[in-house]
Amino acid sequence: MSLMRTKSIERSIADTEEPEFRLRKSLSALDLTVFGVGVVIGAGIFTLTGRAAHEVAGPAVVVSFVIAAIACALAAMCYAEFASTVPVSGSAYTFSYASLGELFAWIIGWDLILEMFLGASVVAQGWSAYLGVLLGQLGIPLPAAIGYGGTVDVMAIVLVIVLGALMTLGIRESMRVNLVLVGVKLFIVLFVIVAGIMFINPANYAPFVPDAAPREAATGLMQPLLQFISGSAPMAFGVGGIFAGAALVFFAYIGFDVVATTAEETKNPQRDLPIGIIASLAICTLLYCAVALVVTGMVRFDELDPAAALANAFAFHGQTWMATVISAGAVAGLTTVVLTLLIGATRIIFAMSRDGLLPQRLAKAHPTRRTPWLISIIVTVIVALVAGLTPVGVLEEMVNIGTLSAFVLVSVGVVVLRRTRPDLTRGFRVPWSPVLPVLAALICVYLMLNLTVETWLRFLIWLVIGFVVYFAYSRRHSRLGKDGDLYLNPAEPKVVGRDG
């Protein structure tokens, strides 16, 4: 029973046609693009821009967003190639299973569970915070005990339960609600951009790249791992500040990878998945750059409020009513983020359960709704409890390290699968392989090194727990281990789905 055994692409696709595990194919390229924009654009568009401009980059934060988008685009192209080649639920987990082997697949699936569970919980709490602000501005304050930071965050729990019920009802119904909410969110973001243009003062863009200056360094477990290893002090502004800003705002783009988790429910995955992944990233890049230009043009970068830059930029110009509009946009925006993360988590666990690495009975699809209903209920309950009862703020960076580790393995996996299975039909191919995939992996490793020592220690503890679960349960129950040769034979006749 080799730890590096791989599951053939043909067998992965054949599994999607098994009656008890079959999901409904109903998603189009538009659905996937909306899905991607829904999870990427969150409250960070209203806050992270100002923080990066104020602390490290100045007006050149626009360039930081472009650099971060290019780095993300490299990883996005790797996801697009894999998703068009292996149109199966599970995203990076499934891709790693086909290229790097079962142990790597388990590690990345375990990381993705952490990413999406914690991500949904953290964002649900953020949604509760913005809802409290919005209701307060409308004259309907929430009791402190049941709101954000209260004894029990009832609002976050209610949100997760409602979205969990919607997700269990059906993927198509979930996407319709997501489409409406993303439309509201984009309308508000565009409205804020257009309204802000009227208050831009070109003098605020000078100097566009402020002079470099030393930056206050974190210490102990809170310092970046790279700083801990090298002993170098961080710098702000200048050219170095632009790249520091890119490392900071990179995390505003995280989420496009969740699009790949819906591969099995896409009508024409070979064509639509690459479109959905790359189009959502392009749209988000344009919006982020526009917001960065507006906010740094409205207020000088050194006067920006890093906590709520956009809202305070309008307050600076006497437009306090815009804070209500921004809060409404954040509420709509975070609703779609929680929904997409919940869907992503269920599809990762569904794929792992179907393969036997988690209890297989969980993966049975509902006979009429064709959704993984048992997993949906379990995910909803766990996320609701974590969001309502746990101070998850200290765990936010765990979301980032889980995502980046997935990016690294997907980038490496593209190179491996090109060499081991050059015969496969690929709906999208990363250009200049293996150079671009290797570059994508190196950039993601660099960004991981910029996360704190504390985050790395927690990540290692999570991995140790994952190894214990794998060797105690998953390895012995793996369908790949039981069916051995059937799964390992890449020369067997290719099984294609309805769109093949």
Short mmCIF file of C-alpha atoms in Angstrom, two decimals:
data_model
loop_
_atom_site.label_atom_id
_atom_site.label_comp_id
_atom_site.label_asym_id
_atom_site.label_seq_id
_atom_site.Cartn_x
_atom_site.Cartn_y
_atom_site.Cartn_z
CA MET A 1 0.00 0.00 0.00
CA SER A 2 2.16 2.84 -1.32
CA LEU A 3 1.74 6.29 0.19
CA MET A 4 2.36 7.75 -3.28
CA ARG A 5 -0.29 5.70 -5.14
CA THR A 6 -2.16 7.89 -7.61
CA LYS A 7 -5.76 7.70 -8.75
CA SER A 8 -6.10 7.69 -12.52
CA ILE A 9 -7.98 10.50 -14.24
CA GLU A 10 -10.24 7.95 -15.93
CA ARG A 11 -11.23 6.42 -12.60
CA SER A 12 -11.83 9.84 -11.04
CA ILE A 13 -14.21 10.73 -13.89
CA ALA A 14 -15.88 7.29 -13.74
CA ASP A 15 -16.61 7.81 -10.02
CA THR A 16 -18.68 10.88 -10.85
CA GLU A 17 -21.15 8.67 -12.77
CA GLU A 18 -21.83 6.27 -9.91
CA PRO A 19 -25.58 6.68 -9.15
CA GLU A 20 -25.26 7.08 -5.37
CA PHE A 21 -22.56 9.77 -5.70
CA ARG A 22 -23.76 11.61 -8.83
CA LEU A 23 -24.25 15.37 -8.50
CA ARG A 24 -26.45 17.51 -10.74
CA LYS A 25 -24.69 19.26 -13.64
CA SER A 26 -26.29 22.70 -13.83
CA LEU A 27 -23.58 25.39 -13.72
CA SER A 28 -22.45 27.61 -16.61
CA ALA A 29 -19.40 29.82 -17.13
CA LEU A 30 -21.43 32.80 -15.88
CA ASP A 31 -22.39 30.92 -12.71
CA LEU A 32 -18.74 30.07 -12.06
CA THR A 33 -17.55 33.64 -12.68
CA VAL A 34 -20.19 34.99 -10.28
CA PHE A 35 -19.21 32.28 -7.81
CA GLY A 36 -15.56 33.35 -8.00
CA VAL A 37 -16.29 37.08 -7.67
CA GLY A 38 -18.65 36.24 -4.81
CA VAL A 39 -15.95 34.63 -2.71
CA VAL A 40 -13.02 36.93 -3.63
CA ILE A 41 -14.68 40.32 -3.13
CA GLY A 42 -15.46 40.70 0.57
CA ALA A 43 -15.11 43.39 3.21
CA GLY A 44 -11.39 43.54 2.44
CA ILE A 45 -12.07 45.77 -0.56
CA PHE A 46 -13.23 48.47 1.88
CA THR A 47 -10.39 48.03 4.42
CA LEU A 48 -7.30 46.25 3.08
CA THR A 49 -6.61 48.86 0.39
CA GLY A 50 -6.25 51.62 2.95
CA ARG A 51 -4.12 49.52 5.27
CA ALA A 52 -1.64 48.62 2.53
CA ALA A 53 -1.44 52.21 1.27
CA HIS A 54 -1.06 53.72 4.74
CA GLU A 55 1.48 51.25 6.13
CA VAL A 56 3.74 50.08 3.30
CA ALA A 57 3.08 51.29 -0.27
CA GLY A 58 1.46 54.73 -0.45
CA PRO A 59 -0.41 55.53 -3.71
CA ALA A 60 1.73 52.86 -5.42
CA VAL A 61 -0.56 50.31 -3.75
CA VAL A 62 -2.21 50.20 -7.19
CA VAL A 63 0.99 48.63 -8.51
CA SER A 64 0.97 46.27 -5.53
CA PHE A 65 -2.48 45.04 -6.56
CA VAL A 66 -1.28 44.46 -10.14
CA ILE A 67 1.77 42.49 -8.94
CA ALA A 68 -0.40 40.41 -6.60
CA ALA A 69 -2.85 39.78 -9.45
CA ILE A 70 -0.02 38.55 -11.71
CA ALA A 71 1.16 36.19 -8.95
CA CYS A 72 -2.40 34.97 -8.46
CA ALA A 73 -2.86 34.58 -12.22
CA LEU A 74 0.02 32.07 -12.30
CA ALA A 75 -1.69 29.92 -9.69
CA ALA A 76 -5.08 30.49 -11.36
CA MET A 77 -3.77 29.16 -14.68
CA CYS A 78 -2.53 26.01 -12.92
CA TYR A 79 -5.98 25.54 -11.38
CA ALA A 80 -7.59 26.14 -14.77
CA GLU A 81 -5.45 23.47 -16.47
CA PHE A 82 -6.16 20.92 -13.76
CA ALA A 83 -9.88 21.71 -13.58
CA SER A 84 -10.28 21.33 -17.35
CA THR A 85 -8.33 18.04 -17.27
CA VAL A 86 -9.87 16.52 -14.13
CA PRO A 87 -13.46 17.90 -13.94
CA VAL A 88 -14.17 16.30 -10.57
CA SER A 89 -15.19 17.74 -7.17
CA GLY A 90 -12.39 18.32 -4.71
CA SER A 91 -10.25 21.01 -6.35
CA ALA A 92 -6.60 20.81 -5.23
CA TYR A 93 -7.26 17.56 -3.34
CA THR A 94 -8.43 15.75 -6.49
CA PHE A 95 -5.67 17.29 -8.60
CA SER A 96 -2.99 16.17 -6.12
CA TYR A 97 -4.48 12.65 -5.99
CA ALA A 98 -4.10 12.35 -9.77
CA SER A 99 -0.54 13.70 -9.94
CA LEU A 100 1.37 13.55 -6.64
CA GLY A 101 -0.23 10.62 -4.83
CA GLU A 102 -2.57 9.78 -1.95
CA LEU A 103 -0.50 11.15 0.94
CA PHE A 104 -0.10 14.56 -0.73
CA ALA A 105 -3.80 14.50 -1.62
CA TRP A 106 -4.72 13.80 1.99
CA ILE A 107 -2.47 16.61 3.26
CA ILE A 108 -3.97 19.14 0.88
CA GLY A 109 -7.53 17.98 1.51
CA TRP A 110 -6.90 18.26 5.25
CA ASP A 111 -5.49 21.79 4.72
CA LEU A 112 -8.48 22.82 2.59
CA ILE A 113 -10.93 21.63 5.24
CA LEU A 114 -9.12 23.89 7.72
CA GLU A 115 -9.09 26.79 5.25
CA MET A 116 -12.78 26.67 4.41
CA PHE A 117 -14.12 25.86 7.88
CA LEU A 118 -12.14 28.64 9.53
CA GLY A 119 -12.67 30.98 6.56
CA ALA A 120 -16.46 30.59 6.67
CA SER A 121 -16.46 31.04 10.47
CA VAL A 122 -14.25 34.14 10.44
CA VAL A 123 -16.22 35.75 7.61
CA ALA A 124 -19.55 34.96 9.33
CA GLN A 125 -18.30 36.86 12.38
CA GLY A 126 -17.22 39.74 10.13
CA TRP A 127 -20.70 39.72 8.57
CA SER A 128 -22.21 39.95 12.06
CA ALA A 129 -19.97 42.94 12.85
CA TYR A 130 -21.00 44.82 9.69
CA LEU A 131 -24.67 43.93 10.24
CA GLY A 132 -24.45 45.44 13.72
CA VAL A 133 -22.92 48.63 12.30
CA LEU A 134 -25.53 48.84 9.54
CA LEU A 135 -28.48 48.30 11.88
CA GLY A 136 -27.01 50.85 14.29
CA GLN A 137 -26.78 53.41 11.48
CA LEU A 138 -30.41 52.68 10.63
CA GLY A 139 -31.48 53.18 14.26
CA ILE A 140 -32.05 49.49 15.06
CA PRO A 141 -29.19 48.55 17.39
CA LEU A 142 -28.62 44.88 18.21
CA PRO A 143 -28.35 43.74 21.85
CA ALA A 144 -24.62 43.44 22.60
CA ALA A 145 -24.94 39.91 24.01
CA ILE A 146 -26.13 38.39 20.71
CA GLY A 147 -24.06 40.43 18.25
CA TYR A 148 -20.41 40.48 17.20
CA GLY A 149 -18.15 39.94 20.21
CA GLY A 150 -21.11 39.08 22.45
CA THR A 151 -21.63 36.05 24.67
CA VAL A 152 -23.03 34.12 21.71
CA ASP A 153 -22.86 35.59 18.21
CA VAL A 154 -26.43 34.67 17.33
CA MET A 155 -26.39 36.67 14.09
CA ALA A 156 -23.42 34.69 12.75
CA ILE A 157 -25.12 31.41 13.72
CA VAL A 158 -28.37 32.41 11.98
CA LEU A 159 -26.50 33.39 8.81
CA VAL A 160 -24.65 30.06 8.61
CA ILE A 161 -27.82 28.03 9.25
CA VAL A 162 -29.81 29.90 6.57
CA LEU A 163 -27.03 29.57 3.99
CA GLY A 164 -26.46 25.94 4.97
CA ALA A 165 -30.14 25.16 4.37
CA LEU A 166 -29.95 26.89 0.99
CA MET A 167 -26.82 24.93 0.06
CA THR A 168 -28.50 21.65 1.04
CA LEU A 169 -31.55 22.54 -1.05
CA GLY A 170 -29.54 22.61 -4.28
CA ILE A 171 -26.53 24.09 -6.07
CA ARG A 172 -28.69 25.81 -8.66
CA GLU A 173 -30.81 27.54 -6.01
CA SER A 174 -27.65 28.57 -4.15
CA MET A 175 -26.22 30.10 -7.33
CA ARG A 176 -29.38 32.12 -7.98
CA VAL A 177 -29.20 33.70 -4.53
CA ASN A 178 -25.46 34.20 -5.00
CA LEU A 179 -26.06 35.94 -8.34
CA VAL A 180 -28.46 38.45 -6.76
CA LEU A 181 -26.17 39.20 -3.82
CA VAL A 182 -23.07 39.53 -6.01
CA GLY A 183 -25.06 41.93 -8.21
CA VAL A 184 -25.90 44.05 -5.15
CA LYS A 185 -22.30 43.95 -3.99
CA LEU A 186 -20.89 44.98 -7.37
CA PHE A 187 -23.44 47.77 -7.71
CA ILE A 188 -22.40 49.21 -4.34
CA VAL A 189 -18.67 48.86 -5.08
CA LEU A 190 -19.07 50.59 -8.45
CA PHE A 191 -21.27 53.27 -6.85
CA VAL A 192 -18.59 53.92 -4.23
CA ILE A 193 -15.91 54.16 -6.95
CA VAL A 194 -17.95 56.59 -9.09
CA ALA A 195 -18.95 58.70 -6.08
CA GLY A 196 -15.36 58.81 -4.84
CA ILE A 197 -14.00 60.07 -8.16
CA MET A 198 -15.68 63.44 -7.48
CA PHE A 199 -13.53 63.94 -4.36
CA ILE A 200 -10.14 63.01 -5.83
CA ASN A 201 -7.37 65.56 -5.40
CA PRO A 202 -4.47 64.79 -7.83
CA ALA A 203 -2.02 66.28 -5.33
CA ASN A 204 -2.66 63.29 -3.05
CA TYR A 205 -0.90 61.03 -5.56
CA ALA A 206 2.44 62.82 -4.98
CA PRO A 207 4.77 61.24 -4.19
CA PHE A 208 3.39 58.18 -5.96
CA VAL A 209 6.21 56.02 -4.52
CA PRO A 210 7.12 57.51 -1.10
CA ASP A 211 10.75 57.31 0.09
CA ALA A 212 11.72 54.06 1.80
CA ALA A 213 11.64 54.06 5.59
CA PRO A 214 12.18 51.42 8.32
CA ARG A 215 9.01 49.76 9.53
CA GLU A 216 8.22 48.75 13.09
CA ALA A 217 9.17 45.09 13.39
CA ALA A 218 7.06 42.44 15.09
CA THR A 219 8.78 40.27 17.70
CA GLY A 220 8.54 36.78 19.12
CA LEU A 221 5.95 34.42 17.68
CA MET A 222 4.17 37.31 15.94
CA GLN A 223 7.07 38.06 13.55
CA PRO A 224 7.05 36.65 10.01
CA LEU A 225 8.96 33.37 9.68
CA LEU A 226 11.22 34.97 7.04
CA GLN A 227 12.18 37.74 9.47
CA PHE A 228 12.76 35.15 12.22
CA ILE A 229 15.09 33.13 9.96
CA SER A 230 16.97 36.02 8.32
CA GLY A 231 16.94 38.56 11.14
CA SER A 232 16.24 41.32 8.60
CA ALA A 233 14.12 44.32 9.61
CA PRO A 234 11.08 45.05 7.41
CA MET A 235 10.97 48.20 5.28
CA ALA A 236 8.03 50.38 4.26
CA PHE A 237 7.51 52.41 1.07
CA GLY A 238 9.92 52.68 -1.81
CA VAL A 239 10.17 49.83 -4.31
CA GLY A 240 10.45 47.34 -1.44
CA GLY A 241 7.21 48.71 -0.02
CA ILE A 242 5.41 48.01 -3.29
CA PHE A 243 6.36 44.32 -3.03
CA ALA A 244 5.53 44.28 0.69
CA GLY A 245 2.14 45.71 -0.28
CA ALA A 246 1.73 42.99 -2.90
CA ALA A 247 2.36 40.31 -0.25
CA LEU A 248 -0.26 41.98 1.96
CA VAL A 249 -2.99 42.45 -0.65
CA PHE A 250 -2.37 39.02 -2.23
CA PHE A 251 -4.73 37.61 0.38
CA ALA A 252 -7.53 39.81 -0.95
CA TYR A 253 -7.52 37.61 -4.08
CA ILE A 254 -7.71 34.26 -2.30
CA GLY A 255 -10.93 32.43 -3.13
CA PHE A 256 -10.84 31.89 -6.88
CA ASP A 257 -9.63 28.34 -6.18
CA VAL A 258 -13.04 27.53 -4.66
CA VAL A 259 -14.48 27.67 -8.20
CA ALA A 260 -12.67 24.41 -8.96
CA THR A 261 -14.60 22.60 -6.20
CA THR A 262 -17.77 22.77 -8.33
CA ALA A 263 -16.18 21.07 -11.37
CA GLU A 264 -18.47 18.05 -11.11
CA GLU A 265 -21.59 20.22 -11.22
CA THR A 266 -20.54 22.20 -14.31
CA LYS A 267 -22.27 21.56 -17.64
CA ASN A 268 -19.15 21.91 -19.78
CA PRO A 269 -16.20 21.85 -17.33
CA GLN A 270 -13.43 21.71 -19.94
CA ARG A 271 -14.53 25.10 -21.31
CA ASP A 272 -16.38 26.78 -18.44
CA LEU A 273 -14.01 26.17 -15.51
CA PRO A 274 -11.01 28.01 -17.00
CA ILE A 275 -13.34 30.88 -17.99
CA GLY A 276 -14.84 31.08 -14.50
CA ILE A 277 -11.49 30.99 -12.68
CA ILE A 278 -9.64 33.50 -14.89
CA ALA A 279 -12.60 35.85 -15.52
CA SER A 280 -13.40 36.18 -11.81
CA LEU A 281 -9.76 37.01 -11.08
CA ALA A 282 -9.67 39.64 -13.87
CA ILE A 283 -12.88 41.33 -12.65
CA CYS A 284 -11.63 41.44 -9.07
CA THR A 285 -8.29 42.93 -10.17
CA LEU A 286 -10.03 45.80 -12.00
CA LEU A 287 -12.24 46.54 -8.98
CA TYR A 288 -9.35 46.45 -6.50
CA CYS A 289 -7.21 48.79 -8.63
CA ALA A 290 -10.12 51.21 -9.07
CA VAL A 291 -10.80 51.30 -5.31
CA ALA A 292 -7.07 51.81 -4.63
CA LEU A 293 -6.92 54.77 -7.03
CA VAL A 294 -10.04 56.35 -5.53
CA VAL A 295 -9.14 55.98 -1.85
CA THR A 296 -5.55 57.25 -2.26
CA GLY A 297 -6.82 60.13 -4.38
CA MET A 298 -9.45 61.16 -1.83
CA VAL A 299 -7.10 61.26 1.19
CA ARG A 300 -3.30 61.40 1.44
CA PHE A 301 -1.92 57.93 2.16
CA ASP A 302 -0.35 59.00 5.50
CA GLU A 303 -3.75 60.31 6.69
CA LEU A 304 -5.74 57.21 5.76
CA ASP A 305 -7.42 55.19 8.51
CA PRO A 306 -6.06 51.65 8.04
CA ALA A 307 -9.06 50.11 9.83
CA ALA A 308 -11.86 51.51 7.66
CA ALA A 309 -10.18 53.54 4.94
CA LEU A 310 -13.01 53.91 2.43
CA ALA A 311 -15.73 54.79 4.92
CA ASN A 312 -13.48 57.33 6.62
CA ALA A 313 -12.37 58.76 3.28
CA PHE A 314 -15.97 59.77 2.61
CA ALA A 315 -16.39 61.00 6.19
CA PHE A 316 -13.24 63.13 5.60
CA HIS A 317 -15.18 64.89 2.83
CA GLY A 318 -18.37 65.23 4.94
CA GLN A 319 -20.21 62.35 3.22
CA THR A 320 -20.98 60.30 6.36
CA TRP A 321 -24.06 58.75 4.72
CA MET A 322 -21.69 56.74 2.55
CA ALA A 323 -20.67 54.74 5.62
CA THR A 324 -24.17 53.24 5.59
CA VAL A 325 -23.85 52.36 1.91
CA ILE A 326 -20.44 50.76 2.51
CA SER A 327 -21.79 48.75 5.45
CA ALA A 328 -24.66 47.51 3.26
CA GLY A 329 -22.16 46.50 0.59
CA ALA A 330 -20.07 44.64 3.15
CA VAL A 331 -23.12 42.76 4.48
CA ALA A 332 -24.11 41.66 0.96
CA GLY A 333 -20.51 40.91 0.07
CA LEU A 334 -19.75 38.77 3.10
CA THR A 335 -22.96 36.79 2.67
CA THR A 336 -21.74 35.50 -0.69
CA VAL A 337 -18.29 34.72 0.75
CA VAL A 338 -19.76 32.55 3.51
CA LEU A 339 -22.05 30.76 1.04
CA THR A 340 -19.25 29.93 -1.38
CA LEU A 341 -16.90 28.74 1.38
CA LEU A 342 -19.63 26.47 2.77
CA ILE A 343 -20.19 24.99 -0.69
CA GLY A 344 -16.44 24.57 -1.19
CA ALA A 345 -16.02 22.79 2.16
CA THR A 346 -18.82 20.33 1.42
CA ARG A 347 -17.37 19.47 -2.02
CA ILE A 348 -13.88 18.85 -0.59
CA ILE A 349 -15.25 16.52 2.10
CA PHE A 350 -17.56 14.89 -0.48
CA ALA A 351 -14.59 14.00 -2.70
CA MET A 352 -12.53 12.70 0.22
CA SER A 353 -15.45 10.62 1.55
CA ARG A 354 -16.19 9.13 -1.88
CA ASP A 355 -12.56 8.01 -2.03
CA GLY A 356 -12.86 6.39 1.41
CA LEU A 357 -10.36 8.69 3.14
CA LEU A 358 -13.29 9.88 5.28
CA PRO A 359 -16.39 7.75 6.07
CA GLN A 360 -17.83 6.85 2.67
CA ARG A 361 -21.48 6.88 3.75
CA LEU A 362 -21.24 10.67 4.15
CA ALA A 363 -20.81 11.09 0.37
CA LYS A 364 -24.21 9.73 -0.67
CA ALA A 365 -26.08 12.33 -2.72
CA HIS A 366 -29.72 13.18 -1.97
CA PRO A 367 -31.96 11.09 -4.29
CA THR A 368 -33.84 14.10 -5.70
CA ARG A 369 -31.74 17.19 -4.91
CA ARG A 370 -28.47 15.48 -5.92
CA THR A 371 -26.54 17.36 -3.22
CA PRO A 372 -24.23 15.84 -0.56
CA TRP A 373 -26.86 16.55 2.08
CA LEU A 374 -25.30 14.75 5.07
CA ILE A 375 -22.00 16.57 4.61
CA SER A 376 -23.86 19.87 4.11
CA ILE A 377 -25.63 19.45 7.46
CA ILE A 378 -22.41 18.52 9.29
CA VAL A 379 -20.48 21.45 7.77
CA THR A 380 -23.29 23.87 8.62
CA VAL A 381 -23.49 22.76 12.26
CA ILE A 382 -19.72 22.89 12.83
CA VAL A 383 -19.24 26.28 11.15
CA ALA A 384 -22.25 27.73 12.99
CA LEU A 385 -20.88 26.62 16.36
CA VAL A 386 -17.36 27.88 15.64
CA ALA A 387 -18.66 31.22 14.32
CA GLY A 388 -21.06 31.70 17.24
CA LEU A 389 -18.99 30.51 20.17
CA THR A 390 -15.28 30.88 19.32
CA PRO A 391 -13.07 33.98 19.13
CA VAL A 392 -11.64 32.97 15.75
CA GLY A 393 -9.92 36.27 15.00
CA VAL A 394 -6.53 34.93 16.05
CA LEU A 395 -6.83 32.09 13.52
CA GLU A 396 -7.38 34.19 10.39
CA GLU A 397 -3.86 33.61 9.05
CA MET A 398 -4.51 29.85 9.17
CA VAL A 399 -6.86 30.39 6.22
CA ASN A 400 -4.00 31.93 4.25
CA ILE A 401 -1.40 29.25 4.96
CA GLY A 402 -3.88 26.48 4.07
CA THR A 403 -4.68 28.14 0.76
CA LEU A 404 -1.06 28.85 -0.16
CA SER A 405 0.00 25.28 0.57
CA ALA A 406 -2.73 24.14 -1.85
CA PHE A 407 -1.46 26.59 -4.48
CA VAL A 408 2.07 25.15 -4.16
CA LEU A 409 0.96 21.54 -4.64
CA VAL A 410 -1.35 22.36 -7.57
CA SER A 411 1.47 24.26 -9.32
CA VAL A 412 3.88 21.36 -8.84
CA GLY A 413 1.16 18.87 -9.81
CA VAL A 414 0.67 20.52 -13.22
CA VAL A 415 4.31 19.86 -14.07
CA VAL A 416 4.15 16.27 -12.81
CA LEU A 417 0.93 15.43 -14.71
CA ARG A 418 2.33 16.92 -17.93
CA ARG A 419 5.21 14.44 -17.67
CA THR A 420 3.28 11.38 -16.48
CA ARG A 421 0.13 11.78 -18.63
CA PRO A 422 0.95 13.84 -21.73
CA ASP A 423 -1.86 11.99 -23.54
CA LEU A 424 -4.67 13.65 -21.58
CA THR A 425 -7.01 16.14 -23.25
CA ARG A 426 -6.57 19.52 -21.58
CA GLY A 427 -9.24 22.20 -22.12
CA PHE A 428 -6.69 24.81 -20.99
CA ARG A 429 -2.89 24.63 -20.87
CA VAL A 430 -0.58 26.81 -18.78
CA PRO A 431 1.79 28.53 -21.23
CA TRP A 432 5.58 28.16 -20.86
CA SER A 433 5.36 25.11 -18.63
CA PRO A 434 7.22 24.19 -16.48
CA VAL A 435 8.60 27.73 -15.97
CA LEU A 436 5.32 29.44 -15.00
CA PRO A 437 4.02 26.67 -12.69
CA VAL A 438 7.40 26.53 -10.88
CA LEU A 439 7.38 30.34 -10.58
CA ALA A 440 3.85 30.17 -9.14
CA ALA A 441 4.99 27.64 -6.54
CA LEU A 442 8.03 29.74 -5.55
CA ILE A 443 5.93 32.90 -5.14
CA CYS A 444 3.46 31.05 -2.91
CA VAL A 445 6.29 29.61 -0.78
CA TYR A 446 7.68 33.15 -0.38
CA LEU A 447 4.27 34.41 0.74
CA MET A 448 3.96 31.53 3.21
CA LEU A 449 7.32 32.57 4.71
CA ASN A 450 5.82 36.04 5.30
CA LEU A 451 3.22 34.56 7.66
CA THR A 452 3.93 34.60 11.41
CA VAL A 453 5.86 31.98 13.36
CA GLU A 454 2.73 31.40 15.45
CA THR A 455 0.72 30.60 12.30
CA TRP A 456 3.36 28.09 11.18
CA LEU A 457 3.32 26.35 14.58
CA ARG A 458 -0.47 26.01 14.49
CA PHE A 459 -0.25 24.76 10.91
CA LEU A 460 2.29 22.07 11.90
CA ILE A 461 0.04 20.95 14.77
CA TRP A 462 -2.90 20.66 12.36
CA LEU A 463 -0.73 18.60 9.98
CA VAL A 464 0.33 16.25 12.80
CA ILE A 465 -3.35 15.66 13.66
CA GLY A 466 -3.99 15.01 9.96
CA PHE A 467 -1.20 12.41 9.78
CA VAL A 468 -2.64 10.63 12.82
CA VAL A 469 -6.11 10.48 11.20
CA TYR A 470 -4.63 9.29 7.88
CA PHE A 471 -2.57 6.44 9.31
CA ALA A 472 -5.22 5.45 11.87
CA TYR A 473 -8.21 5.45 9.49
CA SER A 474 -7.87 6.82 5.96
CA ARG A 475 -5.06 4.65 4.64
CA ARG A 476 -6.88 1.42 5.60
CA HIS A 477 -10.27 2.54 4.24
CA SER A 478 -9.06 4.11 0.99
CA ARG A 479 -10.93 2.79 -2.07
CA LEU A 480 -7.70 3.18 -3.98
CA GLY A 481 -6.00 0.77 -1.58
CA LYS A 482 -8.84 -1.75 -1.81
CA ASP A 483 -9.29 -1.64 -5.58
CA GLY A 484 -5.56 -1.21 -6.31
CA ASP A 485 -4.95 -2.16 -9.91
CA LEU A 486 -8.35 -0.93 -11.09
CA TYR A 487 -7.43 2.59 -9.97
CA LEU A 488 -3.80 2.54 -10.95
CA ASN A 489 -4.14 1.52 -14.60
CA PRO A 490 -3.95 4.68 -16.76
CA ALA A 491 -4.32 2.65 -19.93
CA GLU A 492 -7.88 1.53 -19.20
CA PRO A 493 -10.56 2.82 -21.61
CA LYS A 494 -11.36 6.44 -20.90
CA VAL A 495 -14.72 7.07 -19.24
CA VAL A 496 -16.21 10.44 -20.05
CA GLY A 497 -19.14 12.37 -18.66
CA ARG A 498 -22.19 13.60 -20.50
CA ASP A 499 -20.31 16.52 -22.00
CA GLY A 500 -17.37 14.42 -23.15
#
